[in-house]
CSV table of C-alpha atoms in Angstrom, one decimal:
chain,number,residue,atom,x,y,z
C,1052,UNK,CA,-17.0,34.5,16.7
C,1053,UNK,CA,-14.5,31.4,16.1
C,1054,UNK,CA,-12.4,30.7,13.6
C,1055,UNK,CA,-13.4,28.1,11.1
C,1056,UNK,CA,-11.5,24.4,11.4
C,1057,UNK,CA,-9.7,25.9,8.6
C,1058,UNK,CA,-8.6,29.4,9.6
C,1059,UNK,CA,-7.7,27.6,12.5
C,1060,UNK,CA,-5.5,25.1,10.6
C,1061,UNK,CA,-4.0,27.7,8.6
C,1062,UNK,CA,-3.0,29.8,11.7
C,1063,UNK,CA,-1.4,27.2,13.6
C,1064,UNK,CA,0.8,26.0,10.5
C,1065,UNK,CA,1.7,30.2,10.4
C,1066,UNK,CA,2.2,30.1,14.2
C,1067,UNK,CA,4.6,26.9,13.9
C,1068,UNK,CA,6.7,28.7,11.1
C,1069,UNK,CA,7.3,31.6,13.3
C,1070,UNK,CA,7.9,29.7,16.2
C,1071,UNK,CA,10.5,27.8,14.0
C,1072,UNK,CA,11.8,30.4,12.3
C,1073,UNK,CA,14.4,31.6,15.4
C,1074,UNK,CA,14.9,28.1,16.5
C,1075,UNK,CA,15.8,27.2,12.9
C,1076,UNK,CA,18.5,30.6,13.0
C,1077,UNK,CA,19.6,29.7,15.7
C,1078,UNK,CA,20.6,26.4,14.7
C,1079,UNK,CA,22.1,27.3,11.8
C,1080,UNK,CA,24.5,29.8,13.7
C,1081,UNK,CA,25.5,27.3,16.0
C,1082,UNK,CA,26.0,25.4,12.7
C,1083,UNK,CA,28.4,27.9,11.3
C,1084,UNK,CA,30.7,28.1,14.4
C,1085,UNK,CA,30.6,24.6,14.5
C,1086,UNK,CA,31.9,24.3,11.3
C,1087,UNK,CA,34.7,27.2,11.6
C,1088,UNK,CA,36.2,25.9,14.2
C,1089,UNK,CA,36.4,21.9,12.8
C,1090,UNK,CA,37.7,23.3,9.9
C,1091,UNK,CA,40.8,25.3,11.3
C,1092,UNK,CA,41.8,22.0,12.9
C,1093,UNK,CA,41.4,19.6,9.4
C,1094,UNK,CA,42.7,22.1,7.6
C,1095,UNK,CA,46.0,21.1,9.7
C,1096,UNK,CA,46.1,17.7,10.4
C,1097,UNK,CA,44.8,17.1,6.9
C,1098,UNK,CA,47.1,19.1,4.3
C,1099,UNK,CA,45.5,19.2,0.7
C,1100,UNK,CA,42.7,20.5,-1.2
C,1101,UNK,CA,39.2,20.7,0.7
C,1102,UNK,CA,35.7,21.3,-0.9
C,1103,UNK,CA,32.8,21.6,1.2
C,1104,UNK,CA,29.7,22.3,1.0
C,1105,UNK,CA,26.5,22.7,4.0
C,1106,UNK,CA,23.3,23.1,2.4
C,1107,UNK,CA,19.5,23.1,3.5
C,1108,UNK,CA,17.5,20.5,1.9
C,1109,UNK,CA,16.1,23.4,-0.6
C,1110,UNK,CA,19.9,22.9,-1.4
C,1111,UNK,CA,20.7,26.7,-0.5
C,1112,UNK,CA,24.2,26.4,0.8
C,1113,UNK,CA,24.6,27.0,4.1
C,1114,UNK,CA,28.6,26.6,5.0
C,1115,UNK,CA,30.9,26.3,2.4
C,1116,UNK,CA,34.7,25.7,1.1
C,1117,UNK,CA,35.8,25.2,-2.6
C,1118,UNK,CA,32.3,24.2,-3.6
C,1119,UNK,CA,32.3,24.9,-7.0
C,1120,UNK,CA,36.0,23.3,-7.3
C,1121,UNK,CA,35.3,19.7,-9.4
C,1122,UNK,CA,37.4,16.9,-7.6
C,1123,UNK,CA,37.9,13.4,-7.3
C,1124,UNK,CA,34.7,11.6,-5.9
C,1125,UNK,CA,35.5,7.9,-5.2
C,1126,UNK,CA,32.6,5.8,-4.6
C,1127,UNK,CA,30.5,8.9,-3.8
C,1128,UNK,CA,29.7,8.2,-7.2
C,1129,UNK,CA,27.5,5.4,-6.4
C,1130,UNK,CA,25.0,7.9,-5.1
C,1131,UNK,CA,24.5,9.1,-8.3
C,1132,UNK,CA,24.3,5.9,-10.0
C,1133,UNK,CA,21.9,5.1,-8.1
C,1134,UNK,CA,19.8,7.7,-8.8
C,1135,UNK,CA,20.5,7.5,-12.9
C,1136,UNK,CA,19.3,3.6,-12.5
C,1137,UNK,CA,16.6,4.4,-10.6
C,1138,UNK,CA,15.1,6.9,-12.9
C,1139,UNK,CA,15.5,4.7,-16.1
C,1140,UNK,CA,14.5,1.6,-14.9
C,1141,UNK,CA,12.2,1.7,-12.0
C,1142,UNK,CA,12.9,1.3,-8.6
C,1143,UNK,CA,10.9,-2.4,-8.4
C,1144,UNK,CA,13.1,-3.2,-11.5
C,1145,UNK,CA,14.7,-7.1,-11.7
C,1146,UNK,CA,17.2,-8.6,-14.0
C,1147,UNK,CA,17.1,-12.3,-15.7
C,1148,UNK,CA,18.7,-15.0,-15.7
C,1149,UNK,CA,17.9,-18.1,-18.2
C,1150,UNK,CA,17.8,-20.9,-20.4
C,1151,UNK,CA,16.9,-20.6,-23.9
C,1152,UNK,CA,16.3,-23.5,-25.9
C,1153,UNK,CA,15.0,-24.4,-30.0
C,1154,UNK,CA,13.7,-28.1,-29.8
C,1155,UNK,CA,11.6,-29.6,-27.7
C,1156,UNK,CA,12.0,-32.7,-25.2
C,1157,UNK,CA,11.8,-36.8,-26.4
C,1158,UNK,CA,9.1,-37.6,-23.9
C,1159,UNK,CA,10.9,-41.4,-24.1
C,1160,UNK,CA,14.4,-40.4,-22.6
C,1161,UNK,CA,13.7,-37.1,-21.8
C,1162,UNK,CA,16.9,-36.0,-23.5
C,1163,UNK,CA,16.7,-32.2,-25.3
C,1164,UNK,CA,16.5,-32.5,-28.8
C,1165,UNK,CA,17.7,-28.9,-30.1
C,1166,UNK,CA,20.1,-26.0,-29.2
C,1167,UNK,CA,20.3,-24.7,-25.7
C,1168,UNK,CA,22.1,-21.7,-24.6
C,1169,UNK,CA,22.6,-19.6,-21.1
C,1170,UNK,CA,21.2,-16.2,-21.2
C,1171,UNK,CA,23.8,-13.8,-18.6
C,1172,UNK,CA,22.3,-10.2,-18.3
C,1173,UNK,CA,25.0,-9.0,-15.7
C,1174,UNK,CA,22.8,-9.9,-12.7
C,1175,UNK,CA,25.1,-8.7,-9.5
C,1176,UNK,CA,23.3,-10.6,-6.9
C,1177,UNK,CA,23.3,-14.7,-9.2
C,1178,UNK,CA,25.0,-17.5,-6.8
C,1179,UNK,CA,25.1,-14.8,-3.7
C,1180,UNK,CA,22.6,-16.4,-1.8
C,1181,UNK,CA,23.3,-13.8,1.4
C,1182,UNK,CA,21.9,-11.0,-1.0
C,1183,UNK,CA,18.7,-13.1,-1.6
C,1184,UNK,CA,20.0,-13.5,-5.3
C,1185,UNK,CA,19.1,-16.6,-7.4
C,1186,UNK,CA,21.3,-19.2,-8.1
C,1187,UNK,CA,22.0,-21.9,-10.9
C,1188,UNK,CA,20.1,-24.9,-8.8
C,1189,UNK,CA,17.0,-22.7,-9.5
C,1190,UNK,CA,17.6,-22.7,-13.1
C,1191,UNK,CA,18.4,-26.4,-13.4
C,1192,UNK,CA,15.2,-27.7,-11.2
C,1193,UNK,CA,13.2,-25.5,-13.7
C,1194,UNK,CA,14.7,-27.6,-16.5
C,1195,UNK,CA,14.0,-31.0,-14.5
C,1196,UNK,CA,10.1,-30.0,-14.2
C,1197,UNK,CA,10.3,-29.6,-17.4
C,1198,UNK,CA,10.7,-33.1,-17.9
C,1199,UNK,CA,14.4,-32.9,-19.8
C,1200,UNK,CA,16.9,-35.8,-18.0
C,1201,UNK,CA,19.9,-34.7,-20.8
C,1202,UNK,CA,21.4,-31.9,-22.4
C,1203,UNK,CA,24.0,-32.7,-25.0
C,1204,UNK,CA,26.4,-29.7,-26.8
C,1205,UNK,CA,29.0,-27.8,-25.4
C,1206,UNK,CA,28.1,-25.2,-23.1
C,1207,UNK,CA,26.9,-21.3,-25.3
C,1208,UNK,CA,27.0,-17.8,-23.3
C,1209,UNK,CA,24.8,-15.4,-24.3
C,1210,UNK,CA,23.2,-12.1,-22.8
C,1211,UNK,CA,20.1,-9.9,-24.5
C,1212,UNK,CA,22.5,-7.7,-25.9
C,1213,UNK,CA,24.6,-9.9,-27.4
C,1214,UNK,CA,27.4,-11.6,-26.4
C,1215,UNK,CA,28.4,-12.7,-22.9
C,1216,UNK,CA,31.1,-10.6,-21.5
C,1217,UNK,CA,33.6,-9.6,-19.1
C,1218,UNK,CA,36.1,-7.0,-19.2
C,1219,UNK,CA,38.3,-4.8,-16.7
C,1220,UNK,CA,37.2,-1.4,-17.4
C,1221,UNK,CA,39.7,0.5,-19.2
C,1222,UNK,CA,39.3,3.8,-17.0
C,1223,UNK,CA,40.3,2.0,-14.2
C,1224,UNK,CA,44.2,1.5,-13.1
C,1225,UNK,CA,45.5,-1.5,-14.5
C,1226,UNK,CA,47.6,-1.5,-10.8
C,1227,UNK,CA,43.3,-2.5,-9.7
C,1228,UNK,CA,42.7,-5.1,-11.9
C,1229,UNK,CA,41.9,-8.4,-10.3
C,1230,UNK,CA,42.1,-7.0,-6.7
C,1231,UNK,CA,39.3,-7.9,-4.5
C,1232,UNK,CA,37.6,-4.2,-5.5
C,1233,UNK,CA,38.4,-4.7,-8.6
C,1234,UNK,CA,37.0,-7.8,-10.4
C,1235,UNK,CA,35.6,-8.6,-14.0
C,1236,UNK,CA,33.1,-6.7,-15.1
C,1237,UNK,CA,30.1,-7.0,-17.7
C,1238,UNK,CA,27.3,-9.3,-19.0
C,1239,UNK,CA,29.3,-12.4,-17.4
C,1240,UNK,CA,29.0,-12.4,-13.4
C,1241,UNK,CA,28.7,-15.4,-11.1
C,1242,UNK,CA,29.1,-14.7,-7.4
C,1243,UNK,CA,30.7,-10.8,-8.0
C,1244,UNK,CA,33.4,-12.7,-10.6
C,1245,UNK,CA,35.0,-14.2,-7.4
C,1246,UNK,CA,35.2,-17.7,-5.8
C,1247,UNK,CA,35.8,-18.8,-1.8
C,1248,UNK,CA,36.8,-22.3,-1.1
C,1249,UNK,CA,37.0,-23.3,2.4
C,1250,UNK,CA,40.1,-26.3,3.2
C,1251,UNK,CA,40.2,-28.8,5.3
C,1252,UNK,CA,43.4,-31.2,6.6
C,1253,UNK,CA,43.4,-34.7,4.8
C,1254,UNK,CA,43.1,-38.1,7.2
C,1255,UNK,CA,46.3,-38.0,8.2
C,1256,UNK,CA,50.0,-36.6,8.1
C,1257,UNK,CA,50.9,-36.5,4.4
C,1258,UNK,CA,47.9,-36.9,2.7
C,1259,UNK,CA,46.5,-34.1,0.7
C,1260,UNK,CA,44.3,-31.2,2.1
C,1261,UNK,CA,40.6,-31.4,1.1
C,1262,UNK,CA,38.1,-29.0,0.0
C,1263,UNK,CA,35.3,-28.7,2.6
C,1264,UNK,CA,33.0,-26.0,1.5
C,1265,UNK,CA,33.2,-23.9,-2.1
C,1266,UNK,CA,31.1,-20.8,-3.6
C,1267,UNK,CA,30.0,-21.2,-6.7
C,1268,UNK,CA,29.1,-24.8,-5.9
C,1269,UNK,CA,31.4,-26.9,-8.5
C,1270,UNK,CA,34.2,-24.7,-8.3
C,1271,UNK,CA,36.7,-26.8,-6.5
C,1272,UNK,CA,37.1,-28.9,-9.2
C,1273,UNK,CA,38.7,-26.1,-11.3
C,1274,UNK,CA,41.7,-26.2,-8.2
C,1275,UNK,CA,44.5,-28.4,-8.1
C,1276,UNK,CA,45.3,-29.5,-5.3
C,1277,UNK,CA,49.0,-29.9,-4.2
C,1278,UNK,CA,48.7,-28.6,-0.5
C,1279,UNK,CA,49.3,-31.7,2.0
C,1280,UNK,CA,48.5,-32.3,5.7
C,1281,UNK,CA,50.9,-31.9,8.3
C,1282,UNK,CA,50.9,-32.6,12.0
C,1283,UNK,CA,49.7,-29.6,14.9
C,1284,UNK,CA,47.4,-26.8,14.1
C,1285,UNK,CA,48.9,-24.4,12.0
C,1286,UNK,CA,48.5,-24.1,8.3
C,1287,UNK,CA,50.1,-21.7,5.6
C,1288,UNK,CA,48.0,-22.3,2.6
C,1289,UNK,CA,48.0,-20.1,-0.6
C,1290,UNK,CA,45.5,-20.4,-3.7
C,1291,UNK,CA,47.2,-18.8,-7.1
C,1292,UNK,CA,46.2,-18.8,-10.3
C,1293,UNK,CA,46.6,-21.3,-13.2
C,1294,UNK,CA,46.2,-21.0,-17.2
C,1295,UNK,CA,42.5,-22.9,-17.9
C,1296,UNK,CA,40.4,-20.6,-15.4
C,1297,UNK,CA,41.7,-22.6,-12.5
C,1298,UNK,CA,43.6,-22.0,-9.2
C,1299,UNK,CA,46.5,-24.5,-7.5
C,1300,UNK,CA,46.1,-24.9,-3.6
C,1301,UNK,CA,49.3,-24.9,-2.3
C,1302,UNK,CA,51.1,-25.0,1.3
C,1303,UNK,CA,50.1,-27.1,4.2
C,1304,UNK,CA,47.2,-27.1,6.8
C,1305,UNK,CA,47.9,-28.3,10.4
C,1306,UNK,CA,45.8,-32.3,10.5
C,1307,UNK,CA,44.2,-30.9,13.9
C,1308,UNK,CA,43.6,-27.3,12.5
C,1309,UNK,CA,40.5,-26.1,11.6
C,1310,UNK,CA,39.1,-25.2,8.3
C,1311,UNK,CA,40.6,-22.0,6.7
C,1312,UNK,CA,38.5,-20.1,4.1
C,1313,UNK,CA,40.5,-18.7,1.0
C,1314,UNK,CA,39.1,-16.5,-2.2
C,1315,UNK,CA,40.4,-15.4,-5.5
C,1316,UNK,CA,39.0,-13.2,-8.0
C,1317,UNK,CA,37.8,-15.0,-11.5
C,1318,UNK,CA,40.4,-14.6,-14.0
C,1319,UNK,CA,37.7,-17.0,-16.4
C,1320,UNK,CA,34.1,-16.0,-15.6
C,1321,UNK,CA,33.0,-18.4,-18.0
C,1322,UNK,CA,35.5,-21.2,-16.8
C,1323,UNK,CA,33.4,-20.8,-13.6
C,1324,UNK,CA,29.8,-20.5,-15.2
C,1325,UNK,CA,31.0,-24.0,-16.8
C,1326,UNK,CA,31.8,-26.0,-13.4
C,1327,UNK,CA,28.5,-24.0,-11.3
C,1328,UNK,CA,26.5,-25.1,-14.1
C,1329,UNK,CA,27.6,-28.6,-14.0
C,1330,UNK,CA,27.6,-29.0,-10.6
C,1331,UNK,CA,24.0,-27.0,-11.0
C,1332,UNK,CA,22.8,-30.0,-13.2
C,1333,UNK,CA,24.2,-32.9,-11.2
C,1334,UNK,CA,22.2,-31.8,-8.3
C,1335,UNK,CA,18.8,-31.5,-10.3
C,1336,UNK,CA,19.5,-35.2,-11.6
C,1337,UNK,CA,20.5,-34.0,-15.5
C,1338,UNK,CA,22.7,-35.6,-17.5
C,1339,UNK,CA,25.1,-32.7,-19.9
C,1340,UNK,CA,27.2,-34.3,-22.7
C,1341,UNK,CA,29.2,-31.1,-23.0
C,1342,UNK,CA,30.5,-32.7,-26.7
C,1343,UNK,CA,31.3,-30.6,-29.8
C,1344,UNK,CA,28.2,-31.9,-31.1
C,1345,UNK,CA,24.6,-31.4,-30.7
C,1346,UNK,CA,22.0,-33.5,-30.2
C,1347,UNK,CA,19.1,-34.5,-33.2
C,1348,UNK,CA,17.6,-31.5,-33.7
C,1349,UNK,CA,13.7,-31.3,-33.7
C,1350,UNK,CA,11.9,-29.7,-36.4
C,1351,UNK,CA,12.8,-25.7,-36.5
C,1352,UNK,CA,10.5,-24.5,-33.8
C,1353,UNK,CA,11.0,-20.6,-32.4
C,1354,UNK,CA,13.3,-19.9,-29.6
C,1355,UNK,CA,11.4,-20.5,-26.0
C,1356,UNK,CA,12.8,-20.0,-22.1
C,1357,UNK,CA,13.1,-23.1,-20.6
C,1358,UNK,CA,13.8,-21.6,-17.4
C,1359,UNK,CA,14.1,-18.1,-16.1
C,1360,UNK,CA,15.4,-16.8,-12.4
C,1361,UNK,CA,15.4,-12.8,-11.3
C,1362,UNK,CA,17.5,-10.7,-9.0
C,1363,UNK,CA,15.8,-8.6,-6.2
C,1364,UNK,CA,14.5,-5.5,-7.2
C,1365,UNK,CA,17.0,-2.7,-8.0
C,1366,UNK,CA,16.4,-1.3,-5.1
C,1367,UNK,CA,17.9,-4.0,-2.8
C,1368,UNK,CA,21.0,-4.3,-5.1
C,1369,UNK,CA,21.5,-0.3,-4.6
C,1370,UNK,CA,20.9,-0.7,-0.7
C,1371,UNK,CA,23.5,-3.8,-0.9
C,1372,UNK,CA,26.2,-2.2,-3.3
C,1373,UNK,CA,25.7,1.7,-1.4
C,1374,UNK,CA,26.5,-0.2,2.2
C,1375,UNK,CA,29.5,-2.3,1.1
C,1376,UNK,CA,30.4,-0.1,-1.4
C,1377,UNK,CA,30.4,-3.0,-4.4
C,1378,UNK,CA,31.7,-2.0,-7.6
C,1379,UNK,CA,30.8,-4.5,-9.7
C,1380,UNK,CA,27.6,-3.9,-8.7
C,1381,UNK,CA,27.6,-0.4,-9.3
C,1382,UNK,CA,29.0,-0.6,-13.0
C,1383,UNK,CA,26.0,-3.4,-13.6
C,1384,UNK,CA,23.7,-1.0,-12.4
C,1385,UNK,CA,25.2,1.1,-15.1
C,1386,UNK,CA,25.2,-0.9,-17.9
C,1387,UNK,CA,21.5,-2.2,-16.8
C,1388,UNK,CA,20.5,1.1,-16.4
C,1389,UNK,CA,22.7,3.6,-19.8
C,1390,UNK,CA,23.5,0.1,-21.9
C,1391,UNK,CA,26.8,-1.4,-23.1
C,1392,UNK,CA,27.8,1.8,-25.7
C,1393,UNK,CA,28.3,4.9,-23.3
C,1394,UNK,CA,26.1,4.5,-20.0
C,1395,UNK,CA,28.7,6.8,-18.3
C,1396,UNK,CA,28.3,9.6,-20.7
C,1397,UNK,CA,24.2,8.8,-19.7
C,1398,UNK,CA,24.9,9.0,-16.2
C,1399,UNK,CA,27.0,12.6,-16.7
C,1400,UNK,CA,24.2,13.9,-18.6
C,1401,UNK,CA,21.3,12.8,-15.7
C,1402,UNK,CA,23.8,14.4,-13.7
C,1403,UNK,CA,23.9,17.7,-15.4
C,1404,UNK,CA,20.1,17.6,-15.9
C,1405,UNK,CA,19.8,17.2,-12.5
C,1406,UNK,CA,21.7,19.7,-11.0
C,1407,UNK,CA,22.5,22.4,-13.8
C,1408,UNK,CA,26.2,21.9,-13.0
C,1409,UNK,CA,27.9,21.1,-16.6
C,1410,UNK,CA,30.7,20.5,-14.6
C,1411,UNK,CA,30.4,17.2,-14.5
C,1412,UNK,CA,32.2,14.3,-15.6
C,1413,UNK,CA,31.6,10.5,-15.0
C,1414,UNK,CA,33.7,8.2,-16.7
C,1415,UNK,CA,32.5,4.9,-14.4
C,1416,UNK,CA,29.8,4.4,-12.0
C,1417,UNK,CA,31.7,3.1,-9.1
C,1418,UNK,CA,34.1,6.1,-8.4
C,1419,UNK,CA,37.1,3.5,-8.9
C,1420,UNK,CA,38.6,5.9,-11.4
C,1421,UNK,CA,40.7,8.7,-11.3
C,1422,UNK,CA,39.3,10.7,-13.8
C,1423,UNK,CA,35.6,11.0,-12.4
C,1424,UNK,CA,35.1,14.3,-11.9
C,1425,UNK,CA,32.4,16.4,-9.4
C,1426,UNK,CA,31.8,19.5,-7.3
C,1427,UNK,CA,30.8,19.5,-3.7
C,1428,UNK,CA,28.6,21.9,-5.3
C,1429,UNK,CA,26.8,19.7,-7.1
C,1430,UNK,CA,26.6,16.6,-5.2
C,1431,UNK,CA,24.5,18.9,-2.2
C,1432,UNK,CA,22.2,19.7,-6.1
C,1433,UNK,CA,21.5,16.3,-6.6
C,1434,UNK,CA,20.9,15.6,-3.0
C,1435,UNK,CA,18.5,18.7,-2.9
C,1436,UNK,CA,16.4,18.1,-6.3
C,1437,UNK,CA,16.5,14.2,-7.0
C,1438,UNK,CA,14.2,13.6,-4.3
C,1439,UNK,CA,11.6,15.9,-6.2
C,1440,UNK,CA,11.6,14.0,-9.6
C,1441,UNK,CA,8.9,10.8,-9.4
C,1442,UNK,CA,12.2,8.2,-9.2
C,1443,UNK,CA,13.7,10.5,-6.0
C,1444,UNK,CA,10.9,8.3,-3.8
C,1445,UNK,CA,12.8,7.9,-0.5
C,1446,UNK,CA,15.7,8.0,-1.9
C,1447,UNK,CA,17.6,9.0,1.4
C,1448,UNK,CA,16.8,5.4,2.6
C,1449,UNK,CA,18.7,3.3,-0.4
C,1450,UNK,CA,21.8,5.3,1.2
C,1451,UNK,CA,23.8,3.4,4.5
C,1452,UNK,CA,23.2,4.1,8.3
C,1453,UNK,CA,25.4,5.5,10.8
C,1454,UNK,CA,26.8,2.4,12.2
C,1455,UNK,CA,26.4,-0.1,9.2
C,1456,UNK,CA,28.0,-0.8,6.0
C,1457,UNK,CA,30.6,1.5,5.7
C,1458,UNK,CA,29.5,3.9,8.3
C,1459,UNK,CA,30.2,1.2,10.6
C,1460,UNK,CA,32.6,3.8,12.2
C,1461,UNK,CA,29.7,6.1,13.1
C,1462,UNK,CA,28.1,3.2,15.3
C,1463,UNK,CA,29.5,5.5,18.5
C,1464,UNK,CA,29.0,8.8,20.1
C,1465,UNK,CA,25.7,9.5,18.3
C,1466,UNK,CA,22.2,10.2,19.0
C,1467,UNK,CA,20.8,6.5,17.3
C,1468,UNK,CA,20.3,5.1,14.1
C,1469,UNK,CA,19.6,6.8,10.8
C,1470,UNK,CA,20.7,10.5,12.1
C,1471,UNK,CA,23.6,9.6,8.9
C,1472,UNK,CA,22.6,8.4,5.7
C,1473,UNK,CA,25.4,9.1,4.0
C,1474,UNK,CA,28.1,7.4,1.1
C,1475,UNK,CA,31.8,7.1,1.9
C,1476,UNK,CA,34.1,7.4,-1.5
C,1477,UNK,CA,37.9,6.1,-1.0
C,1478,UNK,CA,40.7,5.9,-2.9
C,1479,UNK,CA,44.9,6.3,-2.5
C,1480,UNK,CA,44.8,10.3,-2.4
C,1481,UNK,CA,41.0,10.5,-1.7
C,1482,UNK,CA,38.2,10.7,1.0
C,1483,UNK,CA,34.8,12.0,0.3
C,1484,UNK,CA,31.3,11.7,2.5
C,1485,UNK,CA,28.0,12.8,1.4
C,1486,UNK,CA,24.7,12.4,2.0
C,1487,UNK,CA,22.3,13.8,4.9
C,1488,UNK,CA,21.9,14.9,8.1
C,1489,UNK,CA,19.1,14.8,10.5
C,1490,UNK,CA,18.6,17.7,13.0
C,1491,UNK,CA,16.0,18.7,15.2
C,1492,UNK,CA,14.3,21.4,12.7
C,1493,UNK,CA,15.9,20.3,9.2
C,1494,UNK,CA,17.5,17.8,7.0
C,1495,UNK,CA,21.2,19.2,6.0
C,1496,UNK,CA,22.7,17.7,3.0
C,1497,UNK,CA,26.3,17.6,3.2
C,1498,UNK,CA,29.5,17.1,1.0
C,1499,UNK,CA,32.9,16.8,2.6
C,1500,UNK,CA,35.6,16.0,-0.1
C,1501,UNK,CA,39.2,15.7,0.1
C,1502,UNK,CA,42.0,15.3,-2.4
C,1503,UNK,CA,45.4,14.9,-1.2
C,1504,UNK,CA,48.4,12.9,0.6
C,1505,UNK,CA,46.7,12.0,4.3
C,1506,UNK,CA,43.1,10.8,3.5
C,1507,UNK,CA,43.0,8.3,6.7
C,1508,UNK,CA,43.4,11.2,8.4
C,1509,UNK,CA,40.7,13.3,6.3
C,1510,UNK,CA,38.8,10.6,7.1
C,1511,UNK,CA,38.8,10.9,10.8
C,1512,UNK,CA,38.3,14.5,10.9
C,1513,UNK,CA,35.3,14.3,9.4
C,1514,UNK,CA,33.9,10.9,11.9
C,1515,UNK,CA,35.1,14.0,14.4
C,1516,UNK,CA,32.9,17.0,12.8
C,1517,UNK,CA,30.0,14.2,13.2
C,1518,UNK,CA,31.0,13.7,16.7
C,1519,UNK,CA,30.7,17.6,17.1
C,1520,UNK,CA,27.6,17.6,15.4
C,1521,UNK,CA,26.1,14.4,17.5
C,1522,UNK,CA,24.4,16.3,20.0
C,1523,UNK,CA,21.5,18.0,18.2
C,1524,UNK,CA,20.9,15.1,15.7
C,1525,UNK,CA,18.1,13.1,14.6
C,1526,UNK,CA,16.4,10.6,12.7
C,1527,UNK,CA,16.7,11.4,8.9
C,1528,UNK,CA,12.4,11.4,8.6
C,1529,UNK,CA,11.5,9.5,5.1
C,1530,UNK,CA,8.8,9.4,2.9
C,1531,UNK,CA,7.7,6.6,4.3
C,1532,UNK,CA,9.1,3.9,6.7
C,1533,UNK,CA,11.5,1.8,5.0
C,1534,UNK,CA,12.3,-1.9,6.0
C,1535,UNK,CA,16.0,-2.4,4.8
C,1536,UNK,CA,15.5,-5.9,5.7
C,1537,UNK,CA,12.9,-6.3,3.2
C,1538,UNK,CA,14.7,-4.4,0.7
C,1539,UNK,CA,17.9,-6.8,0.9
C,1540,UNK,CA,15.2,-9.4,1.2
C,1541,UNK,CA,13.9,-8.4,-2.6
């Protein structure tokens, strides 16, 4: 008698498990042998504290050294922040930026009669069009479409939680404050609180240099130009901070030189916002009279939304944050998900709940603080357990694939893109790497953590390990295919 279809299916499944078991056991024996060999060399070349955990998809540790010891994780904290934000908000959540008003439009003159304000809510993609972020020009065009032709009164800025602000997190080392990777953080964010200008030569030698490009639009009005045009092709330009939220451009640029691009961090985001908003209004054909006195006020009305733009989805932001390791973006996700009062405490509670590890201690969402502590074991437990939660679907897709972003050094020596999905972490004495590794018969979870005096040597050893494992790697399988271009496009 022939077996039924259901019986045959069960038999095939059992046979597959039986056949896979020896192969998996062989793979794991080879893994242990490779790890032993690699670690003997890595430990000698990169003296310091190593913490390593390699686990299967269930979180069962297959190889480890110092796996339970809490260590400084650096930017691998972003993996945990991403999961927390997804849990609290969902992958499709978007962050709004609005113009709020109380009053009415005069149909004869186009004047806005009443009060108005900008509401900024910490969208890290505002004025970042390359990340599909919204712009202030989009907002201004919406006002124009409402018939508004003139605004009167000073710029008022707020957030949904109260005053709009930006400051340096107290848990970050002051020596980092204002550097390109450590900008002001808060609800007041314009182009990641950084500016960029392109400088070209004047018409002849001796003429002032010219600003030929600016990001965000309007920021050139905050730059005092003291740079001069000289003969030749060489340029020596510098952009230094001045009081009032602006900068001074000094030095020289050759009359035959190509434009030079300079960047600086915003030390007064409100001044940048004011200049960018003024430029957006001019572009939309709206006059702004920023006098202290308000325009004639219409009869009291409720506050209405005059214009609104929204960020790309949370998942899209997370992809960019993890791929480029954007500290401001990670802190924005943390505050978005956890609120302004104690977001790091809520993040810590989330990770402890998922992993069962009480030793986890997080004080920020980016990993820039040296006070963060996570063990390698806690990381692999999170990687194993979080994807099984309602918010964890396709979690690996939010991490960079080998050859992209901070994993660009893995573009060679591996069988193809997507065999590794991981996040790096780097500080002065930290080199960490956490994520997923595709193998022929399974997906492995790994946490490679180093705290010590030679982080770049340790990083080279981590890359070496993946080249050693490369022959048996296959792309990490995810529940459904994910087009990362679609994610970045929102």
